[in-house]
């Protein structure tokens, strides 16, 4: 309940940066985590925009042998995540500086296995979304995945992230509102 209250409070303060009308549900979190795939122990999972941490909790649960690094811009969410998710590394900062954040943590970019995003990329300024995709492209080795969700798969048709090949999407009906998981594979 406290996570929902935190989310709604932050949504009221700045909807454009929060980008959702409700926190993501466990069915969406499970689907997002499933798309990460099979990992070797020690490979790193990066999450962008964890918000209240529903995806983070599922990633930590599903991949106990893999470090989870979550990059969150909102200091209220950061504080809450650090208190409730001691098994994840929570970084306060902008996703467009992903490479720098990983460098500070001493994470080899070749060890990044997947990037999971809860960011409202369609609601962010276009140049910021492009910088975020460029940052993801610099840390993801070819053949690895970038997993995004959206409430509007149609609006994503105008998005053509350079260096990524879209994979078949999946609708998650048991989420409010229903969401679509969009997996992309990093290409050389």
PDB file of C-alpha atoms in Angstrom:
ATOM      1  CA  UNK A   1       0.000   0.000   0.000  1.00  0.00           C
ATOM      2  CA  UNK A   2       2.841   2.377   0.845  1.00  0.00           C
ATOM      3  CA  UNK A   3       4.329   1.888  -2.671  1.00  0.00           C
ATOM      4  CA  UNK A   4       1.019   2.852  -4.271  1.00  0.00           C
ATOM      5  CA  UNK A   5       0.721   5.967  -2.106  1.00  0.00           C
ATOM      6  CA  UNK A   6       4.292   6.973  -2.960  1.00  0.00           C
ATOM      7  CA  UNK A   7       3.571   6.450  -6.653  1.00  0.00           C
ATOM      8  CA  UNK A   8       0.352   8.487  -6.654  1.00  0.00           C
ATOM      9  CA  UNK A   9       2.033  11.284  -4.727  1.00  0.00           C
ATOM     10  CA  UNK A  10       4.852  11.474  -7.262  1.00  0.00           C
ATOM     11  CA  UNK A  11       2.433  11.201 -10.175  1.00  0.00           C
ATOM     12  CA  UNK A  12       0.533  14.210  -8.841  1.00  0.00           C
ATOM     13  CA  UNK A  13       3.748  16.220  -8.510  1.00  0.00           C
ATOM     14  CA  UNK A  14       5.060  15.475 -12.001  1.00  0.00           C
ATOM     15  CA  UNK A  15       2.963  13.285 -14.281  1.00  0.00           C
ATOM     16  CA  UNK A  16       5.168  13.757 -17.360  1.00  0.00           C
ATOM     17  CA  UNK A  17       8.197  12.217 -15.634  1.00  0.00           C
ATOM     18  CA  UNK A  18       6.174   9.482 -13.928  1.00  0.00           C
ATOM     19  CA  UNK A  19       4.363   8.702 -17.174  1.00  0.00           C
ATOM     20  CA  UNK A  20       1.659   6.386 -15.830  1.00  0.00           C
ATOM     21  CA  UNK A  21      -1.693   6.611 -14.115  1.00  0.00           C
ATOM     22  CA  UNK A  22      -1.070   3.591 -11.877  1.00  0.00           C
ATOM     23  CA  UNK A  23       1.941   1.597 -10.692  1.00  0.00           C
ATOM     24  CA  UNK A  24       2.787  -1.463 -12.785  1.00  0.00           C
ATOM     25  CA  UNK A  25       1.390  -4.773 -11.582  1.00  0.00           C
ATOM     26  CA  UNK A  26       2.987  -8.133 -10.811  1.00  0.00           C
ATOM     27  CA  UNK A  27       1.794  -9.744 -14.077  1.00  0.00           C
ATOM     28  CA  UNK A  28       3.573  -7.064 -16.111  1.00  0.00           C
ATOM     29  CA  UNK A  29       6.673  -7.411 -13.916  1.00  0.00           C
ATOM     30  CA  UNK A  30       6.765 -11.182 -14.457  1.00  0.00           C
ATOM     31  CA  UNK A  31       6.402 -10.798 -18.217  1.00  0.00           C
ATOM     32  CA  UNK A  32       9.141  -8.158 -18.380  1.00  0.00           C
ATOM     33  CA  UNK A  33      11.499 -10.356 -16.335  1.00  0.00           C
ATOM     34  CA  UNK A  34      10.763 -13.412 -18.484  1.00  0.00           C
ATOM     35  CA  UNK A  35      11.950 -11.535 -21.568  1.00  0.00           C
ATOM     36  CA  UNK A  36      15.393 -11.070 -20.001  1.00  0.00           C
ATOM     37  CA  UNK A  37      15.985 -14.751 -20.797  1.00  0.00           C
ATOM     38  CA  UNK A  38      18.587 -17.170 -19.472  1.00  0.00           C
ATOM     39  CA  UNK A  39      21.656 -15.577 -17.928  1.00  0.00           C
ATOM     40  CA  UNK A  40      25.014 -16.799 -16.720  1.00  0.00           C
ATOM     41  CA  UNK A  41      25.750 -16.132 -13.039  1.00  0.00           C
ATOM     42  CA  UNK A  42      27.225 -12.680 -12.533  1.00  0.00           C
ATOM     43  CA  UNK A  43      25.838 -11.114 -15.699  1.00  0.00           C
ATOM     44  CA  UNK A  44      24.288  -7.728 -14.916  1.00  0.00           C
ATOM     45  CA  UNK A  45      20.681  -6.642 -15.404  1.00  0.00           C
ATOM     46  CA  UNK A  46      20.089  -2.896 -15.655  1.00  0.00           C
ATOM     47  CA  UNK A  47      16.701  -1.384 -14.961  1.00  0.00           C
ATOM     48  CA  UNK A  48      15.804   2.136 -16.063  1.00  0.00           C
ATOM     49  CA  UNK A  49      13.084   4.010 -14.196  1.00  0.00           C
ATOM     50  CA  UNK A  50      12.218   1.497 -11.468  1.00  0.00           C
ATOM     51  CA  UNK A  51       9.703   3.835  -9.801  1.00  0.00           C
ATOM     52  CA  UNK A  52       8.307   1.914  -6.825  1.00  0.00           C
ATOM     53  CA  UNK A  53      10.345  -1.187  -7.679  1.00  0.00           C
ATOM     54  CA  UNK A  54       7.809  -3.744  -8.897  1.00  0.00           C
ATOM     55  CA  UNK A  55      10.093  -4.825 -11.772  1.00  0.00           C
ATOM     56  CA  UNK A  56      13.173  -4.615  -9.548  1.00  0.00           C
ATOM     57  CA  UNK A  57      11.659  -6.984  -6.987  1.00  0.00           C
ATOM     58  CA  UNK A  58      10.786  -9.496  -9.719  1.00  0.00           C
ATOM     59  CA  UNK A  59      14.247  -9.257 -11.308  1.00  0.00           C
ATOM     60  CA  UNK A  60      15.962  -9.813  -7.942  1.00  0.00           C
ATOM     61  CA  UNK A  61      13.638 -12.750  -7.192  1.00  0.00           C
ATOM     62  CA  UNK A  62      13.970 -14.392 -10.609  1.00  0.00           C
ATOM     63  CA  UNK A  63      17.726 -13.799 -11.034  1.00  0.00           C
ATOM     64  CA  UNK A  64      19.345 -14.202  -7.588  1.00  0.00           C
ATOM     65  CA  UNK A  65      22.781 -14.926  -9.132  1.00  0.00           C
ATOM     66  CA  UNK A  66      22.774 -11.694 -11.147  1.00  0.00           C
ATOM     67  CA  UNK A  67      23.371  -8.142  -9.938  1.00  0.00           C
ATOM     68  CA  UNK A  68      20.466  -5.770 -10.591  1.00  0.00           C
ATOM     69  CA  UNK A  69      21.396  -2.111 -11.103  1.00  0.00           C
ATOM     70  CA  UNK A  70      18.411   0.271 -11.084  1.00  0.00           C
ATOM     71  CA  UNK A  71      18.774   3.863 -12.363  1.00  0.00           C
ATOM     72  CA  UNK A  72      16.098   6.227 -11.009  1.00  0.00           C
ATOM     73  CA  UNK A  73      15.862  10.014 -11.493  1.00  0.00           C
ATOM     74  CA  UNK A  74      13.259  10.749  -8.787  1.00  0.00           C
ATOM     75  CA  UNK A  75      14.927  11.160  -5.352  1.00  0.00           C
ATOM     76  CA  UNK A  76      11.731  10.154  -3.498  1.00  0.00           C
ATOM     77  CA  UNK A  77      11.639   6.820  -5.357  1.00  0.00           C
ATOM     78  CA  UNK A  78      15.411   6.386  -4.870  1.00  0.00           C
ATOM     79  CA  UNK A  79      15.112   6.750  -1.099  1.00  0.00           C
ATOM     80  CA  UNK A  80      12.224   4.279  -0.936  1.00  0.00           C
ATOM     81  CA  UNK A  81      13.960   1.747  -3.215  1.00  0.00           C
ATOM     82  CA  UNK A  82      17.161   1.834  -1.153  1.00  0.00           C
ATOM     83  CA  UNK A  83      15.146   1.072   1.981  1.00  0.00           C
ATOM     84  CA  UNK A  84      13.044  -1.727   0.510  1.00  0.00           C
ATOM     85  CA  UNK A  85      15.439  -3.396  -1.954  1.00  0.00           C
ATOM     86  CA  UNK A  86      18.807  -3.974  -0.289  1.00  0.00           C
ATOM     87  CA  UNK A  87      19.631  -6.737  -2.830  1.00  0.00           C
ATOM     88  CA  UNK A  88      19.655  -4.255  -5.728  1.00  0.00           C
ATOM     89  CA  UNK A  89      22.003  -1.357  -6.409  1.00  0.00           C
ATOM     90  CA  UNK A  90      19.980   1.835  -6.730  1.00  0.00           C
ATOM     91  CA  UNK A  91      21.629   4.723  -8.580  1.00  0.00           C
ATOM     92  CA  UNK A  92      20.156   8.208  -8.507  1.00  0.00           C
ATOM     93  CA  UNK A  93      20.610   9.784 -11.910  1.00  0.00           C
ATOM     94  CA  UNK A  94      19.495  10.119 -15.502  1.00  0.00           C
ATOM     95  CA  UNK A  95      19.255   7.064 -17.756  1.00  0.00           C
ATOM     96  CA  UNK A  96      20.896   9.072 -20.549  1.00  0.00           C
ATOM     97  CA  UNK A  97      24.133   8.782 -18.535  1.00  0.00           C
ATOM     98  CA  UNK A  98      23.870   5.003 -18.185  1.00  0.00           C
ATOM     99  CA  UNK A  99      27.444   4.294 -19.308  1.00  0.00           C
ATOM    100  CA  UNK A 100      28.849   6.765 -16.777  1.00  0.00           C
ATOM    101  CA  UNK A 101      26.766   5.245 -13.966  1.00  0.00           C
ATOM    102  CA  UNK A 102      28.052   1.758 -14.781  1.00  0.00           C
ATOM    103  CA  UNK A 103      31.646   3.030 -15.039  1.00  0.00           C
ATOM    104  CA  UNK A 104      31.407   4.586 -11.555  1.00  0.00           C
ATOM    105  CA  UNK A 105      30.207   1.199 -10.235  1.00  0.00           C
ATOM    106  CA  UNK A 106      33.071  -0.589 -12.007  1.00  0.00           C
ATOM    107  CA  UNK A 107      30.684  -2.597 -14.227  1.00  0.00           C
ATOM    108  CA  UNK A 108      32.200  -3.855 -17.488  1.00  0.00           C
ATOM    109  CA  UNK A 109      29.722  -3.042 -20.261  1.00  0.00           C
ATOM    110  CA  UNK A 110      30.389  -6.450 -21.845  1.00  0.00           C
ATOM    111  CA  UNK A 111      28.888  -8.006 -18.711  1.00  0.00           C
ATOM    112  CA  UNK A 112      25.490  -6.293 -19.170  1.00  0.00           C
ATOM    113  CA  UNK A 113      23.018  -8.998 -20.198  1.00  0.00           C
ATOM    114  CA  UNK A 114      19.801  -6.961 -20.474  1.00  0.00           C
ATOM    115  CA  UNK A 115      18.264  -3.552 -19.922  1.00  0.00           C
ATOM    116  CA  UNK A 116      14.684  -3.443 -18.640  1.00  0.00           C
ATOM    117  CA  UNK A 117      12.902  -0.092 -18.937  1.00  0.00           C
ATOM    118  CA  UNK A 118       9.914   1.325 -17.131  1.00  0.00           C
ATOM    119  CA  UNK A 119      10.652   4.802 -18.494  1.00  0.00           C
ATOM    120  CA  UNK A 120       7.840   6.726 -20.189  1.00  0.00           C
ATOM    121  CA  UNK A 121       9.959   7.165 -23.328  1.00  0.00           C
ATOM    122  CA  UNK A 122       7.007   8.340 -25.422  1.00  0.00           C
ATOM    123  CA  UNK A 123       6.174  11.078 -22.905  1.00  0.00           C
ATOM    124  CA  UNK A 124       9.739  12.349 -22.534  1.00  0.00           C
ATOM    125  CA  UNK A 125      11.181  15.016 -24.832  1.00  0.00           C
ATOM    126  CA  UNK A 126      12.269  13.324 -28.075  1.00  0.00           C
ATOM    127  CA  UNK A 127      15.922  14.348 -27.716  1.00  0.00           C
ATOM    128  CA  UNK A 128      16.061  12.837 -24.213  1.00  0.00           C
ATOM    129  CA  UNK A 129      14.509   9.570 -25.438  1.00  0.00           C
ATOM    130  CA  UNK A 130      17.083   9.448 -28.230  1.00  0.00           C
ATOM    131  CA  UNK A 131      19.936  10.057 -25.770  1.00  0.00           C
ATOM    132  CA  UNK A 132      18.601   7.254 -23.547  1.00  0.00           C
ATOM    133  CA  UNK A 133      18.479   4.817 -26.484  1.00  0.00           C
ATOM    134  CA  UNK A 134      22.020   5.854 -27.471  1.00  0.00           C
ATOM    135  CA  UNK A 135      23.200   5.250 -23.889  1.00  0.00           C
ATOM    136  CA  UNK A 136      21.576   1.809 -23.856  1.00  0.00           C
ATOM    137  CA  UNK A 137      23.207   1.000 -27.206  1.00  0.00           C
ATOM    138  CA  UNK A 138      26.655   1.829 -25.799  1.00  0.00           C
ATOM    139  CA  UNK A 139      26.351  -0.636 -22.902  1.00  0.00           C
ATOM    140  CA  UNK A 140      24.450  -3.538 -24.475  1.00  0.00           C
ATOM    141  CA  UNK A 141      26.546  -6.054 -26.391  1.00  0.00           C
ATOM    142  CA  UNK A 142      25.096  -7.419 -29.660  1.00  0.00           C
ATOM    143  CA  UNK A 143      22.570 -10.206 -29.127  1.00  0.00           C
ATOM    144  CA  UNK A 144      21.363  -8.922 -25.756  1.00  0.00           C
ATOM    145  CA  UNK A 145      17.946  -7.476 -25.007  1.00  0.00           C
ATOM    146  CA  UNK A 146      16.351  -4.147 -24.269  1.00  0.00           C
ATOM    147  CA  UNK A 147      12.847  -4.671 -22.842  1.00  0.00           C
ATOM    148  CA  UNK A 148      10.384  -1.777 -22.732  1.00  0.00           C
ATOM    149  CA  UNK A 149       6.700  -1.621 -21.926  1.00  0.00           C
ATOM    150  CA  UNK A 150       4.105   0.772 -23.249  1.00  0.00           C
ATOM    151  CA  UNK A 151       0.412   1.494 -23.033  1.00  0.00           C
ATOM    152  CA  UNK A 152       0.357   2.419 -26.733  1.00  0.00           C
ATOM    153  CA  UNK A 153       2.022  -0.024 -29.125  1.00  0.00           C
ATOM    154  CA  UNK A 154       0.657   2.061 -32.003  1.00  0.00           C
ATOM    155  CA  UNK A 155       2.571   5.157 -30.856  1.00  0.00           C
ATOM    156  CA  UNK A 156       5.780   3.098 -30.757  1.00  0.00           C
ATOM    157  CA  UNK A 157       5.570   2.564 -34.522  1.00  0.00           C
ATOM    158  CA  UNK A 158       7.065   6.023 -35.010  1.00  0.00           C
ATOM    159  CA  UNK A 159      10.001   5.044 -32.814  1.00  0.00           C
ATOM    160  CA  UNK A 160      12.844   3.351 -34.678  1.00  0.00           C
ATOM    161  CA  UNK A 161      15.683   2.888 -32.192  1.00  0.00           C
ATOM    162  CA  UNK A 162      18.955   2.699 -34.090  1.00  0.00           C
ATOM    163  CA  UNK A 163      20.962  -0.431 -33.368  1.00  0.00           C
ATOM    164  CA  UNK A 164      17.965  -2.458 -32.167  1.00  0.00           C
ATOM    165  CA  UNK A 165      15.777  -5.029 -33.905  1.00  0.00           C
ATOM    166  CA  UNK A 166      12.200  -5.317 -32.585  1.00  0.00           C
ATOM    167  CA  UNK A 167      10.987  -8.758 -31.504  1.00  0.00           C
ATOM    168  CA  UNK A 168       7.358  -9.928 -31.228  1.00  0.00           C
ATOM    169  CA  UNK A 169       5.515  -7.994 -28.530  1.00  0.00           C
ATOM    170  CA  UNK A 170       3.192  -9.335 -25.866  1.00  0.00           C
ATOM    171  CA  UNK A 171       0.015  -7.785 -24.466  1.00  0.00           C
ATOM    172  CA  UNK A 172      -0.409  -8.030 -20.687  1.00  0.00           C
ATOM    173  CA  UNK A 173      -4.127  -7.788 -20.022  1.00  0.00           C
ATOM    174  CA  UNK A 174      -3.808  -8.268 -16.258  1.00  0.00           C
ATOM    175  CA  UNK A 175      -2.321  -4.844 -15.665  1.00  0.00           C
ATOM    176  CA  UNK A 176      -4.070  -1.522 -15.143  1.00  0.00           C
ATOM    177  CA  UNK A 177      -4.145  -0.201 -17.744  1.00  0.00           C
ATOM    178  CA  UNK A 178      -3.287  -3.158 -20.007  1.00  0.00           C
ATOM    179  CA  UNK A 179       0.281  -2.865 -21.273  1.00  0.00           C
ATOM    180  CA  UNK A 180       2.388  -4.184 -24.126  1.00  0.00           C
ATOM    181  CA  UNK A 181       5.894  -5.575 -23.596  1.00  0.00           C
ATOM    182  CA  UNK A 182       8.248  -4.593 -26.414  1.00  0.00           C
ATOM    183  CA  UNK A 183      11.479  -6.606 -26.551  1.00  0.00           C
ATOM    184  CA  UNK A 184      14.333  -5.432 -28.774  1.00  0.00           C
ATOM    185  CA  UNK A 185      17.567  -7.236 -29.587  1.00  0.00           C
ATOM    186  CA  UNK A 186      20.791  -5.241 -29.829  1.00  0.00           C
ATOM    187  CA  UNK A 187      22.380  -5.650 -33.244  1.00  0.00           C
ATOM    188  CA  UNK A 188      26.001  -5.018 -34.217  1.00  0.00           C
TER     189      UNK A 188
END
